[in-house]
XYZ file of C-alpha atoms in Angstrom:
341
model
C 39.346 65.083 149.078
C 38.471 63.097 146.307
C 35.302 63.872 145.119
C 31.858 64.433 146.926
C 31.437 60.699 147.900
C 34.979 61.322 149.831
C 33.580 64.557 151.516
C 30.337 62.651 152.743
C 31.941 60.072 153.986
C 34.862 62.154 155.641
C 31.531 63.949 157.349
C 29.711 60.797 158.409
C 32.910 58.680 160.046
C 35.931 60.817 160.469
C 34.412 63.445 162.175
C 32.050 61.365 164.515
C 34.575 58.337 165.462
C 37.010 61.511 166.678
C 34.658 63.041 168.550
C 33.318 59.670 170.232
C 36.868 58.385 170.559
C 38.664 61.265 172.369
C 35.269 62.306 173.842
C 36.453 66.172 172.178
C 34.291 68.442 169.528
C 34.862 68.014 166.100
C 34.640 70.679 163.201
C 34.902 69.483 159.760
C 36.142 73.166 157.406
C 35.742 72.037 153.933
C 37.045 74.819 151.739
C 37.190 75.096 147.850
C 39.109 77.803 145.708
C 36.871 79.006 143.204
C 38.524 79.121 140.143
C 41.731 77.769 141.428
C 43.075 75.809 138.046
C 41.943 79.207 136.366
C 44.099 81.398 138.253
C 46.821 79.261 138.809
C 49.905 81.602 137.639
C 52.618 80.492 135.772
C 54.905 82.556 137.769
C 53.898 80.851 141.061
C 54.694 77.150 140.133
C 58.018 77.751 138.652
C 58.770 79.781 141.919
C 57.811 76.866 144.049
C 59.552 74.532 142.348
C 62.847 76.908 142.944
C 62.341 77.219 146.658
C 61.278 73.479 147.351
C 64.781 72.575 144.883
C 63.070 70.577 143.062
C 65.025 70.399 139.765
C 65.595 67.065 137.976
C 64.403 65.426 134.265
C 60.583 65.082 135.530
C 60.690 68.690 136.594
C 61.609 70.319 133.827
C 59.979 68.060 131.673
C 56.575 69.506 133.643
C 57.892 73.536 133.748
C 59.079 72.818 129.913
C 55.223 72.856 129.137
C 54.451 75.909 130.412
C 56.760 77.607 128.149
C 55.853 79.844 125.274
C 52.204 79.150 125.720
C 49.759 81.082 123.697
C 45.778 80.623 123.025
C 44.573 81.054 119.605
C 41.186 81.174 118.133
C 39.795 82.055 114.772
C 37.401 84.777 114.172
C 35.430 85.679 110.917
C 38.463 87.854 109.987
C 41.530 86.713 111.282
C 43.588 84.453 113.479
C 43.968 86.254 117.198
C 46.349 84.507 119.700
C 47.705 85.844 122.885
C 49.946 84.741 125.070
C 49.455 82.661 128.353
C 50.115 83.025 131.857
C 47.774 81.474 133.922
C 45.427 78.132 133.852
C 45.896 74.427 134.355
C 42.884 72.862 132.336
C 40.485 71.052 135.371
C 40.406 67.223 134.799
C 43.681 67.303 132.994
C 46.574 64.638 134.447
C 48.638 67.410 135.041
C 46.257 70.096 136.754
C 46.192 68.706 140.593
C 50.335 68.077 140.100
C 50.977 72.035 139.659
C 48.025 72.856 141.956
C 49.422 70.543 144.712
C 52.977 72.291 144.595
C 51.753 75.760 144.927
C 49.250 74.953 147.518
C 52.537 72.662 149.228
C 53.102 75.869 151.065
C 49.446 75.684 153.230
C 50.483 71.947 153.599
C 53.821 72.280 154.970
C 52.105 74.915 157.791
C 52.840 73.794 161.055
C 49.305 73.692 162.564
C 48.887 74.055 166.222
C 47.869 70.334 167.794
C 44.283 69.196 166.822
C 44.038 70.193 163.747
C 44.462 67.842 160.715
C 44.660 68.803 157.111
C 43.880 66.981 153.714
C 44.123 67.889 150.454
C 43.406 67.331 146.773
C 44.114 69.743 143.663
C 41.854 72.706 145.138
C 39.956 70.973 147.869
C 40.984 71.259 151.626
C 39.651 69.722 154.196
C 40.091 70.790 157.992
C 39.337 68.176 160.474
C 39.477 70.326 164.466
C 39.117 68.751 167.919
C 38.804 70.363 170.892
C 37.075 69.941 174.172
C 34.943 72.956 174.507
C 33.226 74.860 170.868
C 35.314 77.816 172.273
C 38.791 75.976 171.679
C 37.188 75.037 168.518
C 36.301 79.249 167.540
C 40.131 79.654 168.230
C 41.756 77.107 166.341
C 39.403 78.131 163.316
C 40.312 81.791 163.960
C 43.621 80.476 163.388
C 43.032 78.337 160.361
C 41.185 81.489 158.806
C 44.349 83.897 159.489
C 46.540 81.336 157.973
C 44.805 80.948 154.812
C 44.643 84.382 154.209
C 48.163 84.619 154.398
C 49.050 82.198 151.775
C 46.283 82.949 149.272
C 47.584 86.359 147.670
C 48.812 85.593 144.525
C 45.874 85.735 142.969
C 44.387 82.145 143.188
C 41.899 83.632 145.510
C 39.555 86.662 145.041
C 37.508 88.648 147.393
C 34.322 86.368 146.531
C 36.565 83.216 145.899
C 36.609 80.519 148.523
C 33.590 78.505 149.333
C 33.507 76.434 152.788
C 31.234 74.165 154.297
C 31.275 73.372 158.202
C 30.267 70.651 160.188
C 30.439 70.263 164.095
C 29.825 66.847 165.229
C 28.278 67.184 169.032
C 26.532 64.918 171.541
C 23.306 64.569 170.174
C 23.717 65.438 166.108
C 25.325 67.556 163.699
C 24.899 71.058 163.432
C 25.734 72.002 159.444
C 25.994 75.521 157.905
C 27.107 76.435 154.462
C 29.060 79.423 152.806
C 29.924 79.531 149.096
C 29.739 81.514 145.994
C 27.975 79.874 143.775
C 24.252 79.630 142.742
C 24.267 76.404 144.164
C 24.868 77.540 147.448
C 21.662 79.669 147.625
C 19.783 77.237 149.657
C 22.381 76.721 152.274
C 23.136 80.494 152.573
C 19.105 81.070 153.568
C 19.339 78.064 155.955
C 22.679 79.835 157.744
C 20.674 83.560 158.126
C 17.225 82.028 158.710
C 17.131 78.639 160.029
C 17.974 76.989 163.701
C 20.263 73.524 163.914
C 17.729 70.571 164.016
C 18.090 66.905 164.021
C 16.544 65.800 160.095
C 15.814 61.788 160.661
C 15.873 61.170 156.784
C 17.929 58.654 154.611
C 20.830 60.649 152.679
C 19.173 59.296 149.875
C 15.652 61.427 150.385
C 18.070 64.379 151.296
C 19.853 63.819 148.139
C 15.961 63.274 145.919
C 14.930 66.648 147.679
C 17.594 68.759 146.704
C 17.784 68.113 143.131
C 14.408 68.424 143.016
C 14.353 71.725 144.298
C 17.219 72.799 142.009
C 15.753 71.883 139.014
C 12.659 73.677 139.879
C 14.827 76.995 140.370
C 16.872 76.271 137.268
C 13.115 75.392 135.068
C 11.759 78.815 136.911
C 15.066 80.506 135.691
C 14.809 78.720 132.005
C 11.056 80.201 131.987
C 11.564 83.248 132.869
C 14.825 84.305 131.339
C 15.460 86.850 129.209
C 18.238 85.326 126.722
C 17.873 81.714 124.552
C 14.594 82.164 123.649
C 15.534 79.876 120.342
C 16.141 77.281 122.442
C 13.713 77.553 124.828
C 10.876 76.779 122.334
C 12.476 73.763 121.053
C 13.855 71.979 125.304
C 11.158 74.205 127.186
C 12.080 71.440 130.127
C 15.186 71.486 131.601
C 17.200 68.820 132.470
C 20.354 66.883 133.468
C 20.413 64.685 130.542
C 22.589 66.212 127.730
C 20.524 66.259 124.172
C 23.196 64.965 122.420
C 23.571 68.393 120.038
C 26.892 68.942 118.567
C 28.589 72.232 117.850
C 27.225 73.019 114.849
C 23.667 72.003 115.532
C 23.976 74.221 118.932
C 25.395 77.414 116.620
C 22.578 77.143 113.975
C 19.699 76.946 116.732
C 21.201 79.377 119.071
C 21.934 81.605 115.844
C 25.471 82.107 117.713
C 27.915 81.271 114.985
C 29.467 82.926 111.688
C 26.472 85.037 110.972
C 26.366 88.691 110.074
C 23.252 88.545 111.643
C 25.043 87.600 115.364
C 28.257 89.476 114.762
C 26.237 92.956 114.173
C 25.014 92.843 117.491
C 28.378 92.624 118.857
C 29.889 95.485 116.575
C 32.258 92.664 114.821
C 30.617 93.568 111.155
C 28.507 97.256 110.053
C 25.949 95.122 108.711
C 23.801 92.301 108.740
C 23.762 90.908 105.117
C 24.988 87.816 103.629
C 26.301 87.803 99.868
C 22.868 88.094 98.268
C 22.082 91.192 100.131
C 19.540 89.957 102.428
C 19.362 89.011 106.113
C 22.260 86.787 106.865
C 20.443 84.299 109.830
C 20.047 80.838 110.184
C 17.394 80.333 108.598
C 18.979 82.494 105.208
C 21.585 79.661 104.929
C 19.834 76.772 105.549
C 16.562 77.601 103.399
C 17.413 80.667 100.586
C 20.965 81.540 99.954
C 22.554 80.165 96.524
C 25.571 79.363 98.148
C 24.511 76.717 100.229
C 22.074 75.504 97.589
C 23.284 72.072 98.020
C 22.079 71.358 101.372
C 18.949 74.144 101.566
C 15.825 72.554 103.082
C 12.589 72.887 102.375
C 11.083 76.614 103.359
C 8.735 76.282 106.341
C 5.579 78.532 106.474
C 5.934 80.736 109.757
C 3.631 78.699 111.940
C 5.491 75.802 111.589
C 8.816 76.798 111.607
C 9.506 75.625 115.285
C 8.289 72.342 114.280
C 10.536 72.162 110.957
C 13.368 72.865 113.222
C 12.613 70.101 115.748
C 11.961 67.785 112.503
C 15.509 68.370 111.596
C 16.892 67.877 114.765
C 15.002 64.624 115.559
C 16.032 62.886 111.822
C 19.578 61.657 111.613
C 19.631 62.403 107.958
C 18.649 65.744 108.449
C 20.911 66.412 111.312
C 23.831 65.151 108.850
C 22.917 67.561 106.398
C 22.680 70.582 108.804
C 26.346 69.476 110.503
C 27.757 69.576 106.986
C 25.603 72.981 106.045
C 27.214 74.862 109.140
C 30.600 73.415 108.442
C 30.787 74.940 105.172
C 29.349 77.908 106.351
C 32.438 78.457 109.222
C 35.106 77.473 106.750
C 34.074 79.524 103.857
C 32.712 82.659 105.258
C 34.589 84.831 102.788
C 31.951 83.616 100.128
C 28.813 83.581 101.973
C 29.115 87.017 103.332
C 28.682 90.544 101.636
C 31.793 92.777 101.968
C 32.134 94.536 105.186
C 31.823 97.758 103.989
């Protein structure tokens, strides 16, 4: 399945036309592996690509990039790397490619007649006829066996698969949900609580009324949370349009960055002082320290600090100077920071 639009559609004509057509029940099982390109071992692609024989100049071109892999990041102290066994990046050209030949093995399942698989990178998509719903419960009891099977190599978890079903019947659809994500709350109350009902309402109202519910959950969760209280006061509203904040912008109002102040909390320094001997924050750098003289703004008085901040962050030449403030601040943290001793 190729994306969302794909999966709607799949729902709304597939599913219906074989039902009408060969006058059977229809079940749509939409299942997606959560965190599939995450857990996609190493290991697992190179031994699918020895029992399918598929050796020539493309394939080892592919398995030649999954050699001697490592991650690396830089800390306040040092360089740490570590190597890598696992993970296709999601979006990437070559993600779906290695996730298609592992999952080749579901594919190449010989499924009893009626049902119909598709695929796409970690999407799968079960289309079942049957005359009677209890030929249907038996050819999904067998689809459910069968995936359990294959999945043990760690691209699934306990929690990991999420599904969505569909029956297409005489007089509507009857639609349940089952997932693992936050998203899925809704659905999972409408499986335990509610009845199957016919909803006579555009896709497009269904559409308006779900978002709008989710982003009153998410604003209730934004409200009421207990971490980025920073940035809270300056976007009290969520939102699904970005703000536009690079990374340094988001480390200096989040306070997450290079700052003895942040890296106390998470044992990484004994102390909490910059190279002047006071409080090494944020603000410090970006108002007092001698350092970073060259691009210190104006001290705020205390009640309007929140409103100096969203100044800066709302003036391009401001925003400039703060980008270039931070940057010096992550590449010369050796200066800017009292000995960690």
């Amino acid at each position: 399945m190729f994306g969302r639009e794909v999966a709607v559609s799949a729902v709304i004509n597939v599913v219906p036309r074989q039902a009408r057509t060969q006058e059977k029940q229809a079940v749509l099982i939409s299942l997606d592996i959560s965190g599939a390109f995450d857990s996609l071992q190493y290991s697992s692609i190179r031994d699918r690509f020895a029992s399918l024989s598929l050796f020539s100049n493309i394939s080892e071109t592919l398995l030649d990039t999954l050699r001697n892999r490592k991650v690396e990041i830089q800390t306040s102290e040092v360089p740490v790397h570590w190597k890598q066994t696992q993970g296709c990046p999601q979006g990437s050209c070559s993600g779906p490619a290695f996730s298609n030949i592992v999952e080749d093995e579901i594919l190449s399942v010989q499924w009893p007649q009626g049902v119909h698989l598709q695929a796409f990178a970690d999407d799968f998509a079960f289309i079942v006829t049957n005359n009677t719903r209890e030929g249907l419960r038996m050819l999904k009891n067998h689809i459910d066996s069968g995936v359990k099977a294959i999945y043990t190599d760690g691209s699934k978890t306990d929690e990991g698969t999420g599904s969505a079903y569909c029956i297409r019947e005489k007089y509507g659809i009857i639609a349940s949900w089952q997932g693992n994500e936050c998203t899925d709350q809704l659905a999972k109350e409408a499986i335990t609580k509610g009845d199957p009902f016919l909803l006579p309402k555009p896709l497009s109202y269904l559409k308006s009324e779900i978002k709008s519910a989710a982003l009153s959950i998410w604003q209730d969760n934004w409200d009421n949370g207990e971490t980025g209280r920073s940035t809270h006061d300056i976007v009290p509203r969520v939102s699904n349009k970005p703000l536009g904040w690079n990374r340094e912008e988001i480390m200096f109002v989040t306070g997450h960055g290079p700052f003895p102040s942040y890296l106390l909390r998470f044992s990484l320094r004994t102390h909490d002082k910059s190279s002047s001997g006071e409080k090494g924050d944020p603000m410090h750098y970006a108002t007092k320290c001698r350092i970073t003289l060259f691009w210190n703004f104006q001290t705020p008085t205390v009640p309007l600090k929140l409103q100096w901040l969203k100044n800066i962050l709302t003036n391009n030449f401001s925003r400039t100077r703060l980008r270039l403030l931070m940057r010096f601040i992550c590449d010369e943290n050796n200066l800017i920071v009292e000995d960690n001793n």
